[in-house]
Amino acid sequence: MPLLEVKNLTKYFPIKKGVLSRTVGEVRAVDGVSFTLEKGKTLGLVGESGCGKTTVGRSLLRLVEPTSGEVMFNGKDLLRLDKEELRRMRASLQIIFQDPFSSLDPRMSVGEIIAEPIRNHLKSSGPEIKDRVAYLMERVGLHADQMGRYPHEFSGGQRQRIGIARALALNPLLIVCDEPVSALDVSIQAQVMNLLAQLQEQMALSYLFIAHDLSVVEHISDRVAVMYLGRIVEVASDQDLYEKPLHPYTQALLSAVPVPDPDIGKKRIILEGDVPSPLNPPSGCAFHTRCPSKKDLCSRERPELTEVGNDHFVACHL
């Protein structure tokens, strides 16, 4: 049984106008997303900005309440848990946020930030908490004698390490990594990625790794899911997806990945037009308005995510 199984997850944000705040429409941020994640593995979730990646991560953790769907974690549906049951489950579910500065309280020292989840969830004394914080800081590459400092005294990479230490404080099973390296320099990105891979191997962690940089996702993921306009259009192992992408959108994304060797020519697939609005998504396949290979059927019928072999799924009529 997979550690995490998401079925038809949706999140619609209502649009309200007028004195009475009547609902006049809805933004379909996540529209029927399904995937599984095995224990100790990493699922990369990629797509353009605004496709709904972050909303998926926050919805399954119930940081925002989903509109509908099912999120099975260790055999329990997270969306059916009451407030107290969800609070107890929080120890097993953590998140690393994209911005390593705004996600840390500037009025709290680093030691207090890392200790906060321990105080809220575990019955530990002061000396035990301090020892735990020191251990976590050392584990993510920081010095324990820095726990009295404040977030503004650290670099961006160090602040992200603090966020990782906070996420590890309760020994979670699953961590949602919401673009954890996108705000960092390239050299620091590599250090943080290697740290996450090392921690996964040592602690049997599972990651939902959200990113828009396909080269980063390739480095850490076991499987990759590609999102477009709130829907998953392709899911496959990292090797299959990068060697043989089947969906036209995936092919276009991979063609945009820069190659470090200037002597290697690469044909770029340029998509015409803009991403449609999730307020009024196109009928049929959401990608048909930009697809270079579209047919009449694509504008009428929405393709279902179908296995085409070797655990490779794609939602495309072609």
Short mmCIF file of C-alpha atoms in Angstrom, two decimals:
data_model
loop_
_atom_site.label_atom_id
_atom_site.label_comp_id
_atom_site.label_asym_id
_atom_site.label_seq_id
_atom_site.Cartn_x
_atom_site.Cartn_y
_atom_site.Cartn_z
CA MET A 1 0.00 0.00 0.00
CA PRO A 2 1.43 3.43 -0.93
CA LEU A 3 2.21 5.89 1.84
CA LEU A 4 0.15 8.60 0.12
CA GLU A 5 -2.71 8.12 -2.32
CA VAL A 6 -4.49 11.17 -3.71
CA LYS A 7 -7.75 10.67 -5.64
CA ASN A 8 -9.59 13.37 -7.60
CA LEU A 9 -8.32 16.21 -5.43
CA THR A 10 -9.96 19.52 -6.32
CA LYS A 11 -9.66 23.03 -4.97
CA TYR A 12 -11.88 25.81 -6.32
CA PHE A 13 -11.49 29.34 -4.99
CA PRO A 14 -14.79 31.26 -5.09
CA ILE A 15 -14.95 34.72 -6.65
CA LYS A 16 -17.32 36.99 -4.77
CA LYS A 17 -18.68 40.39 -5.70
CA GLY A 18 -21.23 42.89 -4.52
CA VAL A 19 -22.40 44.07 -1.12
CA LEU A 20 -23.73 40.61 -0.28
CA SER A 21 -20.52 38.89 -1.44
CA ARG A 22 -22.32 36.61 -3.81
CA THR A 23 -20.29 33.95 -5.58
CA VAL A 24 -20.10 34.84 -9.27
CA GLY A 25 -17.48 32.33 -10.35
CA GLU A 26 -14.67 30.07 -9.20
CA VAL A 27 -10.99 29.65 -9.94
CA ARG A 28 -10.25 25.98 -10.65
CA ALA A 29 -6.78 25.90 -9.13
CA VAL A 30 -6.73 22.09 -8.78
CA ASP A 31 -9.14 20.10 -10.93
CA GLY A 32 -9.22 16.35 -10.27
CA VAL A 33 -5.61 15.48 -9.42
CA SER A 34 -4.71 11.85 -8.62
CA PHE A 35 -1.34 10.26 -7.80
CA THR A 36 0.41 7.90 -5.39
CA LEU A 37 3.67 8.14 -3.47
CA GLU A 38 5.54 5.15 -2.08
CA LYS A 39 7.37 5.22 1.25
CA GLY A 40 10.95 6.43 0.96
CA LYS A 41 10.43 7.72 -2.59
CA THR A 42 10.18 11.14 -4.21
CA LEU A 43 7.46 12.32 -6.57
CA GLY A 44 8.38 15.44 -8.52
CA LEU A 45 5.46 17.74 -9.39
CA VAL A 46 6.34 20.14 -12.20
CA GLY A 47 4.66 22.71 -14.43
CA GLU A 48 4.50 26.39 -15.26
CA SER A 49 3.85 29.01 -12.61
CA GLY A 50 0.15 29.14 -11.79
CA CYS A 51 -0.63 25.55 -12.80
CA GLY A 52 -1.68 24.60 -9.26
CA LYS A 53 1.41 22.77 -7.96
CA THR A 54 1.64 24.60 -4.64
CA THR A 55 -2.12 24.41 -4.11
CA VAL A 56 -1.91 20.61 -4.45
CA GLY A 57 0.73 20.44 -1.72
CA ARG A 58 -1.12 22.77 0.63
CA SER A 59 -4.46 21.09 -0.02
CA LEU A 60 -3.32 17.60 0.83
CA LEU A 61 -1.85 18.96 4.10
CA ARG A 62 -5.08 20.92 4.66
CA LEU A 63 -3.24 24.21 4.96
CA VAL A 64 -6.01 25.20 2.57
CA GLU A 65 -9.19 23.16 2.70
CA PRO A 66 -9.80 21.16 -0.51
CA THR A 67 -13.16 21.41 -2.27
CA SER A 68 -13.40 17.63 -2.71
CA GLY A 69 -11.35 14.49 -3.17
CA GLU A 70 -9.62 11.88 -1.08
CA VAL A 71 -6.16 11.97 0.49
CA MET A 72 -5.20 8.60 2.00
CA PHE A 73 -2.12 8.77 4.22
CA ASN A 74 -1.04 5.58 5.97
CA GLY A 75 -4.55 4.22 5.45
CA LYS A 76 -6.38 7.27 6.83
CA ASP A 77 -8.28 9.87 4.82
CA LEU A 78 -6.82 13.22 5.90
CA LEU A 79 -9.84 15.10 4.60
CA ARG A 80 -12.17 13.28 6.99
CA LEU A 81 -10.16 13.84 10.17
CA ASP A 82 -11.51 16.22 12.79
CA LYS A 83 -9.41 19.05 14.19
CA GLU A 84 -7.81 17.03 17.01
CA GLU A 85 -7.12 13.96 14.85
CA LEU A 86 -5.52 16.17 12.20
CA ARG A 87 -3.38 17.86 14.84
CA ARG A 88 -2.01 14.50 15.96
CA MET A 89 -1.33 13.56 12.34
CA ARG A 90 0.66 16.77 11.77
CA ALA A 91 3.78 15.20 13.28
CA SER A 92 3.99 12.85 10.29
CA LEU A 93 3.32 15.53 7.67
CA GLN A 94 5.58 18.54 7.26
CA ILE A 95 6.36 21.18 4.64
CA ILE A 96 9.41 23.14 3.52
CA PHE A 97 8.31 26.49 2.13
CA GLN A 98 9.63 28.23 -0.97
CA ASP A 99 10.75 31.50 0.62
CA PRO A 100 13.40 30.79 3.28
CA PHE A 101 12.94 34.25 4.81
CA SER A 102 9.20 34.93 5.06
CA SER A 103 8.56 31.39 6.35
CA LEU A 104 10.62 32.11 9.48
CA ASP A 105 9.33 34.38 12.26
CA PRO A 106 11.82 37.29 12.47
CA ARG A 107 10.96 37.84 16.15
CA MET A 108 11.99 34.33 17.18
CA SER A 109 15.51 32.98 17.46
CA VAL A 110 16.48 30.00 15.33
CA GLY A 111 16.41 27.76 18.39
CA GLU A 112 12.86 28.86 19.22
CA ILE A 113 11.72 28.33 15.61
CA ILE A 114 12.99 24.74 15.52
CA ALA A 115 11.78 24.02 19.06
CA GLU A 116 8.23 25.28 18.47
CA PRO A 117 6.82 22.08 16.88
CA ILE A 118 8.55 19.98 19.55
CA ARG A 119 6.87 21.98 22.33
CA ASN A 120 3.49 21.78 20.60
CA HIS A 121 3.50 18.05 19.91
CA LEU A 122 5.92 16.26 22.26
CA LYS A 123 6.09 16.09 26.03
CA SER A 124 9.69 17.15 26.43
CA SER A 125 11.54 19.12 29.08
CA GLY A 126 13.65 22.20 28.44
CA PRO A 127 17.04 20.42 28.36
CA GLU A 128 15.66 17.68 26.06
CA ILE A 129 14.30 20.27 23.64
CA LYS A 130 17.60 22.15 23.59
CA ASP A 131 19.52 18.94 22.90
CA ARG A 132 17.08 18.04 20.11
CA VAL A 133 17.44 21.48 18.51
CA ALA A 134 21.25 21.26 18.69
CA TYR A 135 21.14 17.81 17.07
CA LEU A 136 18.86 18.99 14.25
CA MET A 137 21.00 22.04 13.52
CA GLU A 138 24.13 19.93 13.29
CA ARG A 139 22.33 17.44 11.07
CA VAL A 140 21.42 20.06 8.47
CA GLY A 141 24.91 21.59 8.42
CA LEU A 142 24.54 24.41 10.94
CA HIS A 143 26.37 24.97 14.24
CA ALA A 144 24.48 24.41 17.49
CA ASP A 145 25.98 27.56 18.99
CA GLN A 146 24.01 29.58 16.41
CA MET A 147 20.61 28.74 17.92
CA GLY A 148 20.43 32.08 19.72
CA ARG A 149 20.68 34.06 16.47
CA TYR A 150 17.77 35.42 14.43
CA PRO A 151 16.81 34.62 10.80
CA HIS A 152 18.12 37.90 9.38
CA GLU A 153 21.62 36.95 10.55
CA PHE A 154 21.75 33.98 8.16
CA SER A 155 22.15 33.67 4.41
CA GLY A 156 19.38 32.35 2.17
CA GLY A 157 20.86 28.87 2.04
CA GLN A 158 21.31 28.78 5.81
CA ARG A 159 17.71 29.93 6.34
CA GLN A 160 16.47 27.11 4.13
CA ARG A 161 18.50 24.68 6.24
CA ILE A 162 16.69 26.08 9.29
CA GLY A 163 13.39 25.39 7.56
CA ILE A 164 14.52 21.81 6.86
CA ALA A 165 15.54 21.35 10.50
CA ARG A 166 12.11 22.57 11.61
CA ALA A 167 10.43 20.11 9.22
CA LEU A 168 12.53 17.25 10.66
CA ALA A 169 11.81 18.13 14.29
CA LEU A 170 8.98 15.58 14.73
CA ASN A 171 10.47 12.75 12.64
CA PRO A 172 7.90 12.99 9.81
CA LEU A 173 7.16 10.35 7.20
CA LEU A 174 6.24 12.79 4.42
CA ILE A 175 7.63 16.24 3.61
CA VAL A 176 6.10 18.50 0.97
CA CYS A 177 9.01 20.43 -0.54
CA ASP A 178 7.42 23.52 -2.08
CA GLU A 179 10.11 24.78 -4.49
CA PRO A 180 12.70 24.65 -1.68
CA VAL A 181 15.67 25.70 -3.87
CA SER A 182 14.13 28.11 -6.38
CA ALA A 183 15.12 31.20 -4.34
CA LEU A 184 18.74 30.08 -3.90
CA ASP A 185 21.93 30.49 -5.93
CA VAL A 186 22.83 27.54 -8.16
CA SER A 187 25.78 26.41 -6.02
CA ILE A 188 23.63 26.56 -2.88
CA GLN A 189 20.84 24.71 -4.68
CA ALA A 190 23.17 21.76 -5.17
CA GLN A 191 24.12 21.73 -1.48
CA VAL A 192 20.49 21.76 -0.34
CA MET A 193 19.49 19.10 -2.87
CA ASN A 194 22.32 16.83 -1.69
CA LEU A 195 21.24 17.43 1.91
CA LEU A 196 17.65 16.45 1.14
CA ALA A 197 18.81 13.28 -0.66
CA GLN A 198 21.08 12.37 2.25
CA LEU A 199 18.31 12.89 4.81
CA GLN A 200 15.91 10.80 2.74
CA GLU A 201 18.32 7.90 2.65
CA GLN A 202 19.07 8.09 6.38
CA MET A 203 15.50 8.64 7.63
CA ALA A 204 13.41 6.83 4.96
CA LEU A 205 11.59 10.10 4.17
CA SER A 206 9.08 10.51 1.36
CA TYR A 207 9.06 13.77 -0.60
CA LEU A 208 6.47 15.48 -2.74
CA PHE A 209 8.94 17.75 -4.52
CA ILE A 210 7.25 20.73 -6.18
CA ALA A 211 9.33 22.66 -8.70
CA HIS A 212 9.36 24.29 -12.11
CA ASP A 213 13.04 23.55 -12.80
CA LEU A 214 13.05 20.20 -14.59
CA SER A 215 16.80 19.69 -14.17
CA VAL A 216 16.39 19.95 -10.38
CA VAL A 217 13.48 17.51 -10.40
CA GLU A 218 15.44 14.99 -12.48
CA HIS A 219 18.20 14.99 -9.87
CA ILE A 220 16.04 13.98 -6.91
CA SER A 221 12.81 12.33 -8.15
CA ASP A 222 11.90 8.68 -8.61
CA ARG A 223 8.71 9.57 -10.49
CA VAL A 224 7.58 12.83 -12.08
CA ALA A 225 4.07 14.21 -12.56
CA VAL A 226 3.52 17.08 -15.01
CA MET A 227 0.70 19.57 -14.30
CA TYR A 228 -1.06 21.94 -16.65
CA LEU A 229 -3.91 24.25 -15.63
CA GLY A 230 -4.83 22.32 -12.49
CA ARG A 231 -4.62 18.84 -14.03
CA ILE A 232 -1.94 16.17 -14.29
CA VAL A 233 -1.21 15.44 -17.94
CA GLU A 234 1.62 12.90 -17.61
CA VAL A 235 3.16 10.68 -14.91
CA ALA A 236 6.13 8.37 -15.33
CA SER A 237 9.43 7.32 -13.82
CA ASP A 238 12.07 10.02 -14.08
CA GLN A 239 14.02 8.03 -16.68
CA ASP A 240 11.00 7.35 -18.90
CA LEU A 241 9.72 10.90 -18.72
CA TYR A 242 13.02 12.52 -19.63
CA GLU A 243 13.95 10.00 -22.31
CA LYS A 244 10.53 9.54 -23.90
CA PRO A 245 8.02 12.32 -23.04
CA LEU A 246 4.65 11.62 -24.65
CA HIS A 247 2.47 14.64 -23.91
CA PRO A 248 3.12 17.70 -26.15
CA TYR A 249 3.28 19.94 -23.09
CA THR A 250 5.93 17.75 -21.44
CA GLN A 251 7.91 17.77 -24.68
CA ALA A 252 7.79 21.57 -24.78
CA LEU A 253 8.92 21.86 -21.15
CA LEU A 254 11.86 19.53 -21.68
CA SER A 255 12.90 21.35 -24.85
CA ALA A 256 13.31 24.51 -22.75
CA VAL A 257 15.83 22.94 -20.35
CA PRO A 258 19.22 24.53 -21.10
CA VAL A 259 22.11 22.29 -22.14
CA PRO A 260 25.51 23.26 -20.65
CA ASP A 261 27.42 22.25 -23.81
CA PRO A 262 27.23 25.01 -26.49
CA ASP A 263 28.20 22.54 -29.21
CA ILE A 264 25.08 20.45 -28.70
CA GLY A 265 22.22 21.73 -30.79
CA LYS A 266 18.73 21.48 -29.34
CA LYS A 267 15.42 22.07 -31.05
CA ARG A 268 13.20 24.32 -28.97
CA ILE A 269 9.43 23.85 -29.05
CA ILE A 270 7.83 27.30 -28.83
CA LEU A 271 4.25 27.25 -27.54
CA GLU A 272 2.00 29.93 -29.01
CA GLY A 273 -0.45 31.94 -26.95
CA ASP A 274 -0.82 32.30 -23.19
CA VAL A 275 -1.91 29.86 -20.50
CA PRO A 276 -5.73 29.96 -20.33
CA SER A 277 -7.37 31.34 -17.20
CA PRO A 278 -8.35 28.78 -14.53
CA LEU A 279 -11.44 30.96 -14.06
CA ASN A 280 -12.70 29.78 -17.44
CA PRO A 281 -10.66 26.76 -18.60
CA PRO A 282 -11.09 25.50 -22.19
CA SER A 283 -13.39 22.60 -22.95
CA GLY A 284 -11.91 19.21 -23.71
CA CYS A 285 -8.16 19.03 -23.30
CA ALA A 286 -7.02 22.15 -21.43
CA PHE A 287 -3.84 22.25 -23.54
CA HIS A 288 -5.54 22.20 -26.95
CA THR A 289 -5.44 26.02 -27.29
CA ARG A 290 -1.61 25.89 -27.42
CA CYS A 291 -0.96 22.39 -28.72
CA PRO A 292 0.89 22.25 -32.08
CA SER A 293 -0.63 18.81 -32.87
CA LYS A 294 -4.25 19.32 -31.79
CA LYS A 295 -7.22 17.66 -33.51
CA ASP A 296 -10.94 18.46 -33.47
CA LEU A 297 -11.48 15.80 -30.80
CA CYS A 298 -9.13 17.62 -28.43
CA SER A 299 -11.46 20.61 -28.09
CA ARG A 300 -14.51 18.43 -27.40
CA GLU A 301 -13.45 15.62 -25.07
CA ARG A 302 -11.27 15.76 -22.00
CA PRO A 303 -8.64 12.97 -22.19
CA GLU A 304 -8.31 10.72 -19.15
CA LEU A 305 -4.98 9.80 -17.60
CA THR A 306 -4.32 6.40 -19.19
CA GLU A 307 -1.45 3.93 -18.82
CA VAL A 308 0.47 3.41 -22.05
CA GLY A 309 2.93 0.87 -20.66
CA ASN A 310 5.73 0.56 -18.11
CA ASP A 311 3.72 2.47 -15.46
CA HIS A 312 3.71 5.50 -17.74
CA PHE A 313 0.44 7.51 -17.74
CA VAL A 314 -0.55 10.27 -20.14
CA ALA A 315 -3.72 12.30 -20.72
CA CYS A 316 -3.66 12.93 -24.47
CA HIS A 317 -5.84 11.86 -27.43
CA LEU A 318 -2.74 11.70 -29.65
#
